């Protein structure tokens, strides 16, 4: 089974050097992370696997590496300066800050359900009218309004009726006649258009509850732009005009760097549409609520492709149109994740609803991974961005195209990003399909997927029974400490944190009911859980559990070999036997130039295997006394734990056919 909690992955990451909190010596800096030796390898391997798939394996994609800082005008014309924002609210009681759409998610859910139910019904109109007439439709519409949709809005309305005296828009809402289809459509549009007003009302009327302190006293939601500002060249902080003219943003997506280079790549490589440009690089977003470890961070890495295609009117018979290219990329990207070991039970394609789409998107499908604890989360988005971006950055665009894309004329640009199509003998601005994945978010998904706790053999029953028998005593003692701590009114004087003890007891009892499978979980609870800290019976039980876990269980990262940070570990059976050490070192040196290979003799073989399992090393080689006799070594495979003897001469073939870097 993959990871049951993000905590398991976070602990392993810290313990074994995948991910460390950034600026730790100074208490950290809001959700910035450093990638340690193994994390850097894993991240590089993910990026390399992606690059290999979308650049090397194709004839129609080239890679670039654009600058992180670009002219501010890029972000003005892409729409980011005006619209790349999230709504933010503050709880006046505890001063916590949240993304409004996270706190009041029911409001978004309600809007979403309502708008989609109306859309669905609009599709059914002809049939419905023919078959059962208008009454049926009207009833369904009414039911949708009453059940799905407007629960949250109705609560606002009730609050208004109670005399809270809020906003005249609700008067308009009530005035709409929901009895006919058209009013349903108008209603949906109205909700869309006035959604920010609803959101404001929702908070102002105290309908949203603070997740931190349960108060209902909010500031009004305000839009917060997610781009980090910086300046190019020296600027006096007091000079507002100079600030604006020197202002630059850390890029919030790598895509714009690709659009800026469309013409360079097309001309320098004489590329014909369709072709794509790929890029991997850092992106920065001043997220209001980063979290879930490295899922949402303020600095992260993206892997993006802009795949330029013919606009629909130039597609000839037998050629793929934008919808077909889009589907093809969705499938290819989905397969990439599966090919690297993600189980299809935990990877899904989710169609973005009309009201979720970014301003540039005609259609977007998200690939979502089922993370432990917080559930489905986007790991990649595949959007049909049409000709929006290249048009937005071009001068001399005809008025009808500007109107179609809701763009203003661009008088700053000196380029027109159009392309002469030799087949069509015409110039056009290409459309674009964009598969956009997060490399750091992918790393979390791959780690969660790969993380397994397993028994390597059945632990002796009497020892398991002994552990089970001791757990009630641990819980009883813990509960007593919890009560003592609760009696102490000054939190600073408390020896224990009562909430942490309670959480510890619940988790321990639950895990105990799953022994022996949960042996490693119990070991981790006793060793690392903050509620276990300083409890006497824990100190007694922990070494026993730890010993049994070491003997009979393992944590293993079942990473795809091409992602594994270390591909091969080589050990001598005895570190004080120079003849074994020499051969082991030589084997390691042979492979070091080709893929990450380590030599280790710092513990017994069993422990060395376990250490490598925990970081996902797919193969270990052990040099023993038989090696001296017959030139064979033991090759142990991580997942099956099977060992086979292979001749030193045959090792090269064995690894080169299995390890792809
Ligand atoms: P979300 O809805 O999670 O904020 P998004 O839809 O804004 O994501 P995109 O703009 O489509 O994300 O970015 C493409 C990819 O970049 C995402 O699928 C994700 O993998 C990654 N990504 C976006 N924001 C972050 C972040 N703050 N931290 C880590 N990865 C991110």
XYZ file of C-alpha atoms in Angstrom, residues 10-587:
578
model
C 7.910 14.067 5.154
C 9.709 12.144 7.936
C 11.487 9.899 5.500
C 12.427 12.885 3.354
C 14.011 14.655 6.268
C 15.626 11.579 7.803
C 17.227 10.404 4.581
C 18.049 13.689 2.906
C 15.380 14.196 0.267
C 13.865 17.464 1.458
C 14.821 19.816 4.273
C 13.023 22.934 5.492
C 14.711 26.012 3.986
C 16.555 28.560 6.171
C 16.134 26.151 9.080
C 18.830 27.743 11.248
C 16.696 30.884 11.334
C 13.402 29.146 11.971
C 12.551 28.615 8.299
C 10.849 30.820 5.762
C 7.183 30.245 4.885
C 7.080 27.061 2.873
C 10.432 27.152 1.118
C 12.224 23.833 0.947
C 15.729 22.694 0.122
C 16.297 19.504 -1.812
C 19.034 17.400 -0.203
C 21.397 14.947 -1.909
C 18.725 12.327 -2.620
C 15.991 14.869 -3.335
C 18.156 16.644 -5.885
C 18.806 13.307 -7.603
C 15.130 12.356 -7.604
C 14.068 15.758 -8.887
C 16.693 15.644 -11.632
C 15.563 12.159 -12.598
C 11.932 13.279 -12.854
C 12.913 16.216 -15.048
C 15.161 14.003 -17.136
C 12.437 11.361 -17.595
C 10.081 14.103 -18.726
C 12.618 15.671 -21.097
C 13.467 12.295 -22.552
C 9.799 11.627 -23.185
C 8.710 14.940 -24.631
C 11.911 16.092 -26.376
C 14.211 13.157 -27.212
C 11.514 10.655 -28.154
C 9.815 13.022 -30.563
C 10.794 14.711 -33.780
C 8.643 17.756 -33.253
C 9.676 19.258 -29.890
C 12.784 21.274 -28.938
C 13.846 22.386 -25.492
C 14.840 25.841 -24.314
C 15.880 27.525 -21.082
C 14.555 31.090 -20.870
C 15.417 33.734 -18.280
C 13.393 33.807 -15.076
C 13.100 37.594 -15.161
C 11.366 39.071 -18.172
C 10.109 42.495 -19.066
C 7.168 43.581 -16.955
C 5.311 44.097 -20.224
C 5.225 40.327 -20.742
C 3.107 39.991 -17.614
C 0.987 42.989 -18.456
C 0.051 41.642 -21.870
C -0.303 38.016 -20.741
C -2.959 39.195 -18.296
C -1.037 38.141 -15.189
C -0.514 41.603 -13.750
C -4.242 42.263 -13.772
C -5.643 38.822 -13.044
C -3.125 36.417 -11.556
C -4.563 36.685 -8.103
C -6.397 34.718 -5.440
C -9.034 36.107 -3.072
C -7.604 36.513 0.435
C -9.334 36.991 3.797
C -8.114 37.558 7.343
C -9.789 36.290 10.489
C -10.058 39.344 12.719
C -10.104 37.160 15.803
C -6.928 35.059 15.427
C -5.355 37.080 12.608
C -4.858 33.992 10.436
C -4.870 34.557 6.712
C -6.579 32.251 4.236
C -7.530 31.892 0.622
C -11.203 32.821 0.604
C -12.077 30.017 -1.792
C -10.475 27.493 0.577
C -12.374 28.708 3.658
C -15.703 29.062 1.903
C -15.287 26.176 -0.475
C -18.974 25.276 -0.127
C -19.781 28.524 -1.854
C -17.644 27.589 -4.840
C -19.033 24.087 -4.793
C -22.572 25.450 -4.788
C -21.834 27.800 -7.656
C -20.150 25.057 -9.554
C -22.998 22.570 -9.016
C -25.579 25.106 -10.012
C -23.827 26.322 -13.118
C -23.106 22.806 -14.301
C -26.643 21.586 -13.650
C -28.004 24.431 -15.740
C -25.460 23.698 -18.461
C -26.417 20.051 -18.406
C -30.075 20.896 -18.765
C -29.401 23.267 -21.599
C -27.903 20.357 -23.488
C -31.031 18.337 -22.918
C -33.459 21.028 -23.979
C -34.570 19.712 -27.371
C -35.183 16.172 -26.134
C -36.813 17.258 -22.980
C -39.173 19.594 -24.730
C -40.094 16.984 -27.244
C -40.604 14.195 -24.787
C -42.073 15.665 -21.722
C -42.515 19.256 -22.386
C -41.677 22.345 -20.635
C -43.138 21.387 -17.300
C -40.619 18.654 -16.723
C -37.794 20.958 -17.571
C -39.107 23.629 -15.318
C -39.462 21.186 -12.472
C -35.949 19.885 -12.950
C -34.643 23.378 -13.027
C -36.459 24.230 -9.857
C -35.193 21.076 -8.174
C -31.671 21.936 -9.217
C -32.048 25.383 -7.819
C -33.447 24.078 -4.571
C -31.193 21.080 -3.994
C -27.845 21.325 -5.677
C -27.070 24.689 -5.955
C -27.963 27.470 -3.981
C -27.835 26.211 -0.519
C -25.098 28.603 0.392
C -26.641 31.497 -1.465
C -29.987 30.806 0.166
C -28.331 31.124 3.506
C -27.123 34.557 2.513
C -30.572 35.422 1.376
C -32.068 34.230 4.658
C -29.575 36.356 6.510
C -30.720 39.324 4.433
C -34.338 38.629 5.218
C -33.533 38.393 8.897
C -32.773 42.060 8.654
C -29.058 42.117 8.101
C -29.987 44.514 5.351
C -27.466 43.447 2.777
C -26.905 44.450 -0.763
C -29.534 45.053 -3.316
C -28.329 42.255 -5.576
C -30.393 39.859 -3.548
C -33.450 41.869 -4.396
C -32.594 41.300 -8.020
C -32.097 37.614 -7.345
C -35.524 37.273 -5.803
C -37.058 39.195 -8.688
C -35.863 36.669 -11.243
C -38.528 34.220 -12.234
C -37.033 30.759 -11.934
C -39.981 29.191 -13.664
C -38.597 29.132 -17.164
C -35.450 27.910 -18.720
C -34.274 31.300 -19.771
C -34.331 32.557 -16.250
C -32.251 29.565 -15.228
C -29.662 30.580 -17.753
C -29.826 34.155 -16.597
C -29.576 32.984 -13.037
C -26.425 31.018 -13.815
C -24.876 33.949 -15.624
C -25.881 36.207 -12.802
C -24.191 33.970 -10.265
C -21.057 33.901 -12.383
C -21.008 37.646 -12.904
C -21.742 38.511 -9.295
C -19.782 35.775 -7.683
C -17.326 38.138 -6.042
C -20.265 39.989 -4.515
C -21.633 36.748 -3.117
C -18.261 35.916 -1.737
C -18.020 39.294 -0.049
C -21.491 38.854 1.405
C -20.658 35.402 2.618
C -17.790 36.674 4.690
C -19.390 39.920 5.746
C -22.405 38.075 7.131
C -20.181 35.713 9.065
C -21.347 32.604 7.229
C -17.803 31.310 6.866
C -16.137 29.760 9.915
C -12.439 30.282 10.635
C -10.671 26.886 10.339
C -8.196 28.013 12.980
C -10.326 29.495 15.790
C -13.959 28.964 14.636
C -14.726 32.707 14.777
C -16.883 34.306 12.076
C -15.407 37.775 12.084
C -13.717 38.433 8.742
C -12.150 41.167 6.727
C -13.674 41.460 3.258
C -12.019 39.226 0.650
C -9.594 41.155 -1.516
C -7.639 40.016 -4.493
C -3.990 39.382 -3.861
C -1.613 39.169 -6.805
C 0.562 36.079 -6.534
C 3.576 37.411 -8.425
C 6.734 38.239 -6.478
C 7.999 41.700 -7.298
C 11.619 42.622 -7.687
C 13.615 45.382 -9.380
C 16.133 45.398 -12.145
C 18.958 47.818 -11.381
C 19.286 50.121 -8.373
C 16.064 51.794 -7.270
C 15.301 54.142 -4.382
C 12.464 52.633 -2.388
C 10.786 56.034 -2.124
C 10.606 56.809 -5.828
C 7.274 55.351 -7.004
C 7.755 56.166 -10.675
C 11.248 54.666 -10.769
C 9.907 51.637 -8.891
C 7.346 51.025 -11.601
C 9.750 51.439 -14.461
C 12.350 49.120 -12.877
C 9.806 46.593 -11.666
C 10.084 42.962 -12.723
C 8.378 39.814 -11.530
C 9.758 36.402 -10.720
C 7.948 34.343 -13.339
C 4.842 32.561 -12.020
C 4.910 30.118 -14.953
C 7.560 29.112 -17.434
C 5.098 29.278 -20.339
C 5.595 32.962 -21.129
C 9.322 32.394 -21.676
C 8.340 29.907 -24.369
C 5.897 32.283 -26.067
C 8.590 34.950 -26.130
C 10.832 32.496 -27.984
C 8.286 31.112 -30.428
C 9.667 33.045 -33.384
C 13.326 32.505 -32.419
C 12.941 28.745 -32.296
C 10.714 28.526 -35.346
C 13.085 30.598 -37.481
C 16.415 29.305 -36.158
C 15.425 25.660 -36.614
C 13.133 26.291 -39.595
C 10.375 24.468 -37.776
C 7.051 23.808 -39.442
C 3.810 23.953 -37.503
C 2.917 21.650 -35.741
C 5.925 21.739 -33.429
C 6.508 22.245 -29.744
C 8.867 23.956 -27.333
C 9.598 22.414 -23.941
C 11.057 24.025 -20.886
C 11.851 23.017 -17.307
C 12.460 25.677 -14.726
C 11.698 27.494 -11.540
C 8.430 29.311 -11.052
C 7.397 31.468 -8.134
C 3.976 32.219 -6.691
C 3.385 34.086 -3.483
C 0.708 31.571 -2.485
C -1.619 32.733 0.284
C -1.839 29.307 1.847
C 1.085 27.129 0.842
C 1.202 23.717 2.461
C 0.835 19.968 2.348
C 4.615 19.674 2.398
C 5.938 20.310 -1.135
C 2.513 20.136 -2.807
C 1.966 23.886 -2.743
C 5.090 25.973 -2.276
C 6.079 29.493 -3.181
C 9.082 28.414 -5.199
C 8.678 25.309 -7.341
C 9.640 23.820 -10.653
C 7.503 23.359 -13.712
C 7.867 21.219 -16.800
C 5.918 22.827 -19.608
C 5.372 22.307 -23.315
C 3.754 24.730 -25.701
C 2.769 22.715 -28.728
C 1.940 25.008 -31.658
C -0.707 23.820 -34.094
C -2.744 25.109 -37.022
C -5.761 27.236 -36.202
C -9.006 25.334 -36.948
C -9.690 27.145 -40.226
C -6.355 25.966 -41.721
C -6.636 22.297 -40.776
C -6.866 20.148 -43.916
C -8.522 16.832 -44.336
C -6.581 14.071 -42.617
C -4.803 16.503 -40.262
C -5.486 16.721 -36.549
C -7.485 19.669 -35.332
C -7.002 21.385 -31.988
C -9.415 19.069 -30.153
C -7.599 15.987 -31.478
C -4.160 17.331 -30.621
C -5.463 18.171 -27.178
C -6.788 14.625 -26.658
C -3.541 13.174 -27.918
C -1.494 15.170 -25.430
C -3.847 14.310 -22.568
C -3.392 10.624 -23.314
C 0.341 10.844 -23.781
C 0.865 12.716 -20.577
C -1.419 10.363 -18.671
C 0.583 7.413 -19.972
C 3.839 9.057 -18.864
C 2.725 9.044 -15.250
C 1.548 5.446 -15.467
C 4.769 4.395 -17.187
C 6.739 5.706 -14.214
C 4.844 3.528 -11.788
C 1.764 5.497 -10.745
C -1.199 3.153 -10.357
C -4.205 4.096 -12.488
C -6.372 3.791 -9.359
C -4.650 6.931 -8.105
C -4.421 8.970 -11.294
C -7.439 10.482 -12.986
C -8.264 12.930 -15.742
C -10.566 15.686 -14.601
C -12.294 18.010 -16.998
C -12.270 21.606 -15.749
C -15.768 23.069 -15.686
C -16.506 26.190 -17.705
C -16.383 28.431 -14.648
C -12.936 27.105 -13.609
C -11.158 27.748 -16.881
C -8.338 30.295 -16.979
C -9.039 33.338 -19.130
C -6.929 31.947 -21.988
C -8.299 28.415 -22.018
C -10.850 26.850 -24.346
C -10.663 23.533 -22.522
C -8.428 22.189 -19.755
C -8.077 18.670 -18.409
C -6.231 18.206 -15.134
C -4.353 15.063 -14.233
C -4.943 14.498 -10.550
C -3.176 12.185 -8.146
C -4.903 10.723 -5.105
C -2.641 11.971 -2.308
C -2.930 10.491 1.181
C -4.991 12.625 3.618
C -5.948 15.538 1.398
C -7.140 13.475 -1.570
C -7.135 14.333 -5.274
C -4.726 17.116 -6.218
C -3.680 18.445 -9.612
C -0.237 17.351 -10.748
C -0.531 18.505 -14.348
C -2.905 20.621 -16.398
C -3.300 20.208 -20.156
C -4.887 23.295 -21.661
C -5.982 24.413 -25.087
C -4.730 28.014 -24.916
C -5.893 28.759 -28.483
C -4.052 31.686 -30.085
C -4.557 33.802 -26.977
C -0.978 34.249 -25.825
C 0.799 34.707 -29.151
C -1.922 37.183 -30.168
C -1.716 39.022 -26.850
C 2.035 39.567 -27.388
C 1.676 40.676 -31.016
C 1.265 44.085 -32.549
C -1.067 44.856 -35.482
C -3.819 42.400 -34.612
C -7.090 42.915 -36.523
C -9.951 44.289 -34.462
C -12.131 41.188 -34.865
C -9.411 38.959 -33.380
C -8.914 41.363 -30.494
C -12.664 41.323 -29.882
C -12.836 37.509 -30.125
C -10.073 37.108 -27.529
C -11.189 40.096 -25.423
C -7.766 41.738 -25.844
C -6.647 45.340 -26.144
C -4.297 46.319 -29.007
C -0.667 45.769 -28.011
C 1.338 48.890 -28.837
C 4.344 47.837 -26.754
C 5.372 44.798 -28.768
C 7.623 45.069 -31.805
C 6.787 41.506 -32.913
C 3.940 39.827 -34.642
C 4.044 36.171 -33.663
C 2.596 34.862 -36.862
C 3.881 32.157 -39.121
C 3.873 31.619 -42.873
C 2.389 28.234 -43.591
C 3.883 26.961 -46.867
C 1.044 24.455 -47.354
C -1.750 26.918 -46.795
C 0.267 29.750 -48.387
C -1.040 31.986 -45.670
C 0.117 33.663 -42.495
C -1.552 32.897 -39.217
C -0.957 32.950 -35.492
C -0.770 29.312 -34.355
C -2.933 27.840 -31.657
C -1.282 26.084 -28.764
C -1.819 23.021 -26.591
C -0.057 23.277 -23.248
C 0.778 20.294 -21.030
C 2.037 21.874 -17.807
C 3.304 19.699 -14.952
C 4.915 20.526 -11.624
C 8.273 18.792 -11.086
C 8.325 19.302 -7.322
C 4.668 18.320 -7.025
C 5.428 15.270 -9.141
C 8.149 14.401 -6.667
C 5.595 14.349 -3.851
C 3.259 12.176 -5.899
C 6.035 9.733 -6.825
C 7.231 9.562 -3.211
C 3.705 8.896 -1.914
C 3.132 6.270 -4.569
C 6.463 4.549 -3.933
C 6.344 4.555 -0.133
C 5.624 1.116 1.321
C 5.930 -0.389 4.767
C 6.219 -4.161 4.626
C 6.901 -7.168 6.783
C 9.925 -9.022 5.485
C 9.083 -12.080 7.589
C 6.466 -13.027 10.156
C 7.422 -11.639 13.542
C 7.354 -14.207 16.374
C 3.833 -14.317 17.798
C 4.875 -14.126 21.495
C 6.734 -10.873 20.851
C 3.736 -9.356 19.092
C 1.487 -10.432 21.958
C 3.905 -8.881 24.436
C 3.756 -5.552 22.606
C -0.038 -5.683 22.420
C -0.159 -6.356 26.136
C 1.943 -3.290 26.959
C -0.025 -0.801 24.898
C -2.953 -0.320 27.323
C -0.443 0.621 30.027
C 1.150 3.179 27.715
C -2.240 4.658 26.894
C -3.312 4.746 30.562
C -0.138 6.518 31.595
C -0.442 8.933 28.688
C -4.033 9.782 29.583
C -3.023 10.498 33.156
C -0.315 12.901 31.922
C -2.874 14.438 29.620
C -5.222 15.119 32.555
C -2.383 16.571 34.653
C -1.400 18.818 31.770
C -4.974 19.985 31.307
C -5.161 20.971 34.988
C -2.158 23.246 34.591
C -3.673 26.567 33.547
C -0.410 28.183 32.454
C 0.511 26.510 29.123
C 4.156 27.511 29.632
C 4.326 25.340 32.758
C 2.907 22.234 31.075
C 5.264 19.284 30.748
C 3.090 17.778 28.013
C 0.818 19.016 25.288
C -2.620 17.488 26.060
C -3.846 17.621 22.459
C -0.685 15.906 21.213
C -1.056 13.138 23.839
C -4.666 12.572 22.866
C -3.731 12.308 19.186
C -0.898 9.927 20.089
C -3.198 7.617 22.113
C -5.823 7.476 19.362
C -3.214 6.706 16.701
C -1.463 4.114 18.888
C -4.647 2.198 19.735
C -5.750 2.218 16.119
C -2.345 0.990 14.898
C -2.200 -1.679 17.640
C -5.406 -3.181 16.284
C -3.547 -3.815 12.993
C -0.466 -5.542 14.426
C 1.760 -7.110 13.145
C 1.282 -5.226 9.814
C 1.544 -1.910 11.637
C 4.823 -2.679 13.361
C 6.716 0.126 11.624
C 3.916 2.601 12.220
C 4.001 1.834 15.936
C 7.753 2.196 15.908
C 7.403 5.622 14.256
C 4.668 6.701 16.683
C 6.741 5.772 19.714
C 9.886 7.353 18.299
C 8.623 10.494 16.607
C 5.118 11.435 17.688
C 5.169 14.680 19.720
C 2.587 13.169 22.101
C 4.946 10.301 22.962
C 7.702 12.609 24.043
C 8.901 12.010 27.648
C 6.378 9.311 28.570
C 8.072 6.665 30.739
C 6.239 3.546 29.400
C 7.046 4.695 25.872
C 10.741 4.747 26.705
C 10.413 1.133 27.872
C 8.399 -0.174 24.955
C 10.134 1.652 22.122
C 13.421 -0.342 22.052
C 11.501 -3.637 21.898
C 9.311 -2.473 19.059
C 12.272 -0.970 17.284
C 14.283 -4.180 17.503
C 11.417 -6.291 16.186
C 10.730 -3.807 13.393
C 14.387 -3.887 12.375
C 14.336 -7.680 12.267
C 11.032 -8.220 10.508
C 9.941 -5.123 8.603
C 11.178 -2.540 6.165
C 10.291 0.778 4.605
C 10.812 0.509 0.895
C 10.485 3.147 -1.798
C 9.331 1.262 -4.862
C 10.458 3.998 -7.215
C 10.723 3.288 -10.917
C 14.427 2.538 -11.554
C 14.823 5.566 -13.810
C 13.606 7.803 -10.956
C 15.554 6.137 -8.145
C 18.156 8.595 -6.744
C 20.752 5.836 -6.445
C 20.674 3.044 -8.959
C 23.261 0.738 -7.497
C 24.870 0.177 -4.094
C 27.916 -2.056 -3.688
C 28.971 -3.647 -0.386
C 31.798 -5.900 0.731
C 30.574 -8.651 3.062
C 33.369 -7.727 5.512
C 34.922 -4.323 5.591
C 38.121 -5.595 7.198
C 38.909 -7.906 4.284
C 40.881 -5.803 1.793
C 40.417 -8.341 -0.987
C 36.615 -7.959 -0.769
C 36.785 -4.193 -0.296
C 38.997 -3.814 -3.378
C 36.617 -5.668 -5.652
C 33.569 -3.831 -4.267
C 35.235 -0.452 -4.758
C 36.248 -1.385 -8.262
C 32.701 -2.385 -9.167
